[in-house]
């Protein structure tokens, strides 16, 4: 059974940090591109970032560069979304997903990913 499970969401104050986890079962994440997406209230789901299996190809949306990163822990078969300097506009349900294609802006923007988790809620509020 192929499964992705997100965790680590919660309530955080503006300027704070959270680390979301995307844990895989049924397959090895190190051989797949990982994408992070989010859906804010009343908005369409949007791509956040992706990381290729090689860890050499990455893409971050311009508004999030310098604040969000995607560390990978191959031993734990887990990928993270490290979120720093959080803003209220970051409030959303965050999803991870996988594909066999290499990370690119096109891949992320078209959301060409095939296995999805159920999401974890992040709320940024004072």
mmCIF file of C-alpha atoms in Angstrom:
data_model
loop_
_atom_site.group_PDB
_atom_site.id
_atom_site.type_symbol
_atom_site.label_atom_id
_atom_site.label_comp_id
_atom_site.label_asym_id
_atom_site.label_seq_id
_atom_site.Cartn_x
_atom_site.Cartn_y
_atom_site.Cartn_z
ATOM 1 C CA UNK A 1 0.000 0.000 0.000
ATOM 2 C CA UNK A 2 1.351 3.401 -1.027
ATOM 3 C CA UNK A 3 0.645 6.117 1.504
ATOM 4 C CA UNK A 4 1.803 9.608 2.419
ATOM 5 C CA UNK A 5 0.981 11.092 5.808
ATOM 6 C CA UNK A 6 1.537 14.742 6.694
ATOM 7 C CA UNK A 7 1.961 15.868 10.274
ATOM 8 C CA UNK A 8 3.340 18.749 12.294
ATOM 9 C CA UNK A 9 0.733 21.391 11.637
ATOM 10 C CA UNK A 10 -0.756 23.567 14.310
ATOM 11 C CA UNK A 11 -1.129 27.102 15.578
ATOM 12 C CA UNK A 12 1.875 29.402 15.499
ATOM 13 C CA UNK A 13 2.356 33.124 16.038
ATOM 14 C CA UNK A 14 3.488 35.383 13.205
ATOM 15 C CA UNK A 15 7.246 35.241 12.863
ATOM 16 C CA UNK A 16 7.397 31.737 14.274
ATOM 17 C CA UNK A 17 8.460 28.454 12.712
ATOM 18 C CA UNK A 18 6.989 25.029 12.066
ATOM 19 C CA UNK A 19 8.349 21.856 10.550
ATOM 20 C CA UNK A 20 5.887 19.706 8.664
ATOM 21 C CA UNK A 21 6.624 16.048 8.028
ATOM 22 C CA UNK A 22 5.701 13.888 5.057
ATOM 23 C CA UNK A 23 6.211 10.244 5.913
ATOM 24 C CA UNK A 24 6.003 7.577 3.224
ATOM 25 C CA UNK A 25 5.049 3.941 3.447
ATOM 26 C CA UNK A 26 4.936 1.356 0.696
ATOM 27 C CA UNK A 27 7.685 3.005 -1.347
ATOM 28 C CA UNK A 28 11.039 4.699 -0.888
ATOM 29 C CA UNK A 29 10.830 8.472 -1.019
ATOM 30 C CA UNK A 30 14.451 8.891 -1.999
ATOM 31 C CA UNK A 31 13.624 7.762 -5.535
ATOM 32 C CA UNK A 32 10.794 10.254 -6.036
ATOM 33 C CA UNK A 33 10.335 13.960 -6.464
ATOM 34 C CA UNK A 34 8.497 15.496 -3.517
ATOM 35 C CA UNK A 35 6.149 18.434 -3.812
ATOM 36 C CA UNK A 36 4.537 20.554 -1.147
ATOM 37 C CA UNK A 37 1.254 22.327 -1.825
ATOM 38 C CA UNK A 38 -1.195 24.360 0.169
ATOM 39 C CA UNK A 39 -4.819 25.426 0.029
ATOM 40 C CA UNK A 40 -5.758 28.597 1.864
ATOM 41 C CA UNK A 41 -9.370 29.286 2.840
ATOM 42 C CA UNK A 42 -11.407 30.265 -0.198
ATOM 43 C CA UNK A 43 -8.511 29.744 -2.605
ATOM 44 C CA UNK A 44 -7.308 27.124 -5.051
ATOM 45 C CA UNK A 45 -4.537 24.758 -4.120
ATOM 46 C CA UNK A 46 -1.142 26.137 -5.061
ATOM 47 C CA UNK A 47 2.346 24.733 -5.303
ATOM 48 C CA UNK A 48 4.873 25.686 -2.653
ATOM 49 C CA UNK A 49 8.067 23.838 -3.491
ATOM 50 C CA UNK A 50 9.481 20.626 -4.893
ATOM 51 C CA UNK A 51 12.662 18.605 -4.524
ATOM 52 C CA UNK A 52 13.964 15.990 -6.944
ATOM 53 C CA UNK A 53 15.178 12.598 -5.820
ATOM 54 C CA UNK A 54 18.746 13.636 -6.579
ATOM 55 C CA UNK A 55 18.331 16.567 -4.161
ATOM 56 C CA UNK A 56 19.926 18.714 -6.844
ATOM 57 C CA UNK A 57 16.804 20.111 -8.485
ATOM 58 C CA UNK A 58 14.627 22.356 -6.373
ATOM 59 C CA UNK A 59 12.035 25.010 -6.950
ATOM 60 C CA UNK A 60 10.424 27.458 -4.552
ATOM 61 C CA UNK A 61 7.770 29.982 -5.413
ATOM 62 C CA UNK A 62 9.280 33.466 -5.310
ATOM 63 C CA UNK A 63 7.225 34.660 -2.375
ATOM 64 C CA UNK A 64 8.517 31.829 -0.179
ATOM 65 C CA UNK A 65 12.193 31.760 -1.095
ATOM 66 C CA UNK A 66 14.332 32.211 1.975
ATOM 67 C CA UNK A 67 11.535 31.177 4.332
ATOM 68 C CA UNK A 68 10.645 27.606 3.323
ATOM 69 C CA UNK A 69 12.992 24.671 2.687
ATOM 70 C CA UNK A 70 12.568 20.928 2.082
ATOM 71 C CA UNK A 71 15.018 18.832 4.107
ATOM 72 C CA UNK A 72 15.064 15.108 3.323
ATOM 73 C CA UNK A 73 15.816 12.317 5.786
ATOM 74 C CA UNK A 74 16.336 9.167 3.765
ATOM 75 C CA UNK A 75 16.846 7.013 6.860
ATOM 76 C CA UNK A 76 13.362 7.897 8.095
ATOM 77 C CA UNK A 77 11.793 7.841 4.623
ATOM 78 C CA UNK A 78 10.511 11.309 5.424
ATOM 79 C CA UNK A 79 10.627 14.724 3.811
ATOM 80 C CA UNK A 80 9.992 17.935 5.709
ATOM 81 C CA UNK A 81 8.761 21.408 4.985
ATOM 82 C CA UNK A 82 10.667 23.777 7.246
ATOM 83 C CA UNK A 83 8.687 27.002 7.512
ATOM 84 C CA UNK A 84 10.254 30.087 9.055
ATOM 85 C CA UNK A 85 9.127 33.677 9.505
ATOM 86 C CA UNK A 86 5.536 32.610 9.156
ATOM 87 C CA UNK A 87 2.854 35.093 8.203
ATOM 88 C CA UNK A 88 -0.929 34.989 8.559
ATOM 89 C CA UNK A 89 -1.114 34.558 4.771
ATOM 90 C CA UNK A 90 0.623 31.200 5.208
ATOM 91 C CA UNK A 91 -2.472 29.844 6.933
ATOM 92 C CA UNK A 92 -3.600 26.859 4.876
ATOM 93 C CA UNK A 93 -3.902 23.119 4.696
ATOM 94 C CA UNK A 94 -0.544 21.795 3.522
ATOM 95 C CA UNK A 95 -0.171 18.684 1.388
ATOM 96 C CA UNK A 96 2.759 16.611 0.220
ATOM 97 C CA UNK A 97 2.781 14.621 -2.987
ATOM 98 C CA UNK A 98 5.153 12.548 -5.115
ATOM 99 C CA UNK A 99 5.953 11.923 -8.751
ATOM 100 C CA UNK A 100 8.719 10.244 -10.728
ATOM 101 C CA UNK A 101 9.429 13.342 -12.820
ATOM 102 C CA UNK A 102 12.120 15.828 -11.890
ATOM 103 C CA UNK A 103 11.227 18.947 -9.971
ATOM 104 C CA UNK A 104 10.536 22.039 -12.052
ATOM 105 C CA UNK A 105 8.379 25.126 -11.937
ATOM 106 C CA UNK A 106 6.171 23.628 -14.630
ATOM 107 C CA UNK A 107 5.721 20.394 -12.715
ATOM 108 C CA UNK A 108 4.813 22.236 -9.526
ATOM 109 C CA UNK A 109 2.505 24.772 -11.128
ATOM 110 C CA UNK A 110 0.637 22.136 -13.124
ATOM 111 C CA UNK A 111 0.499 19.939 -10.010
ATOM 112 C CA UNK A 112 1.608 16.892 -11.973
ATOM 113 C CA UNK A 113 1.897 14.671 -8.935
ATOM 114 C CA UNK A 114 0.234 11.325 -8.516
ATOM 115 C CA UNK A 115 0.276 10.312 -4.865
ATOM 116 C CA UNK A 116 -1.109 12.735 -2.278
ATOM 117 C CA UNK A 117 -1.405 12.918 1.471
ATOM 118 C CA UNK A 118 -4.483 14.117 3.325
ATOM 119 C CA UNK A 119 -3.018 17.404 4.515
ATOM 120 C CA UNK A 120 -2.208 19.091 7.794
ATOM 121 C CA UNK A 121 -3.601 22.411 8.997
ATOM 122 C CA UNK A 122 -1.270 25.337 9.639
ATOM 123 C CA UNK A 123 -2.728 28.424 11.291
ATOM 124 C CA UNK A 124 -0.621 31.556 11.743
ATOM 125 C CA UNK A 125 -2.279 33.969 14.126
ATOM 126 C CA UNK A 126 -1.513 36.129 17.119
#
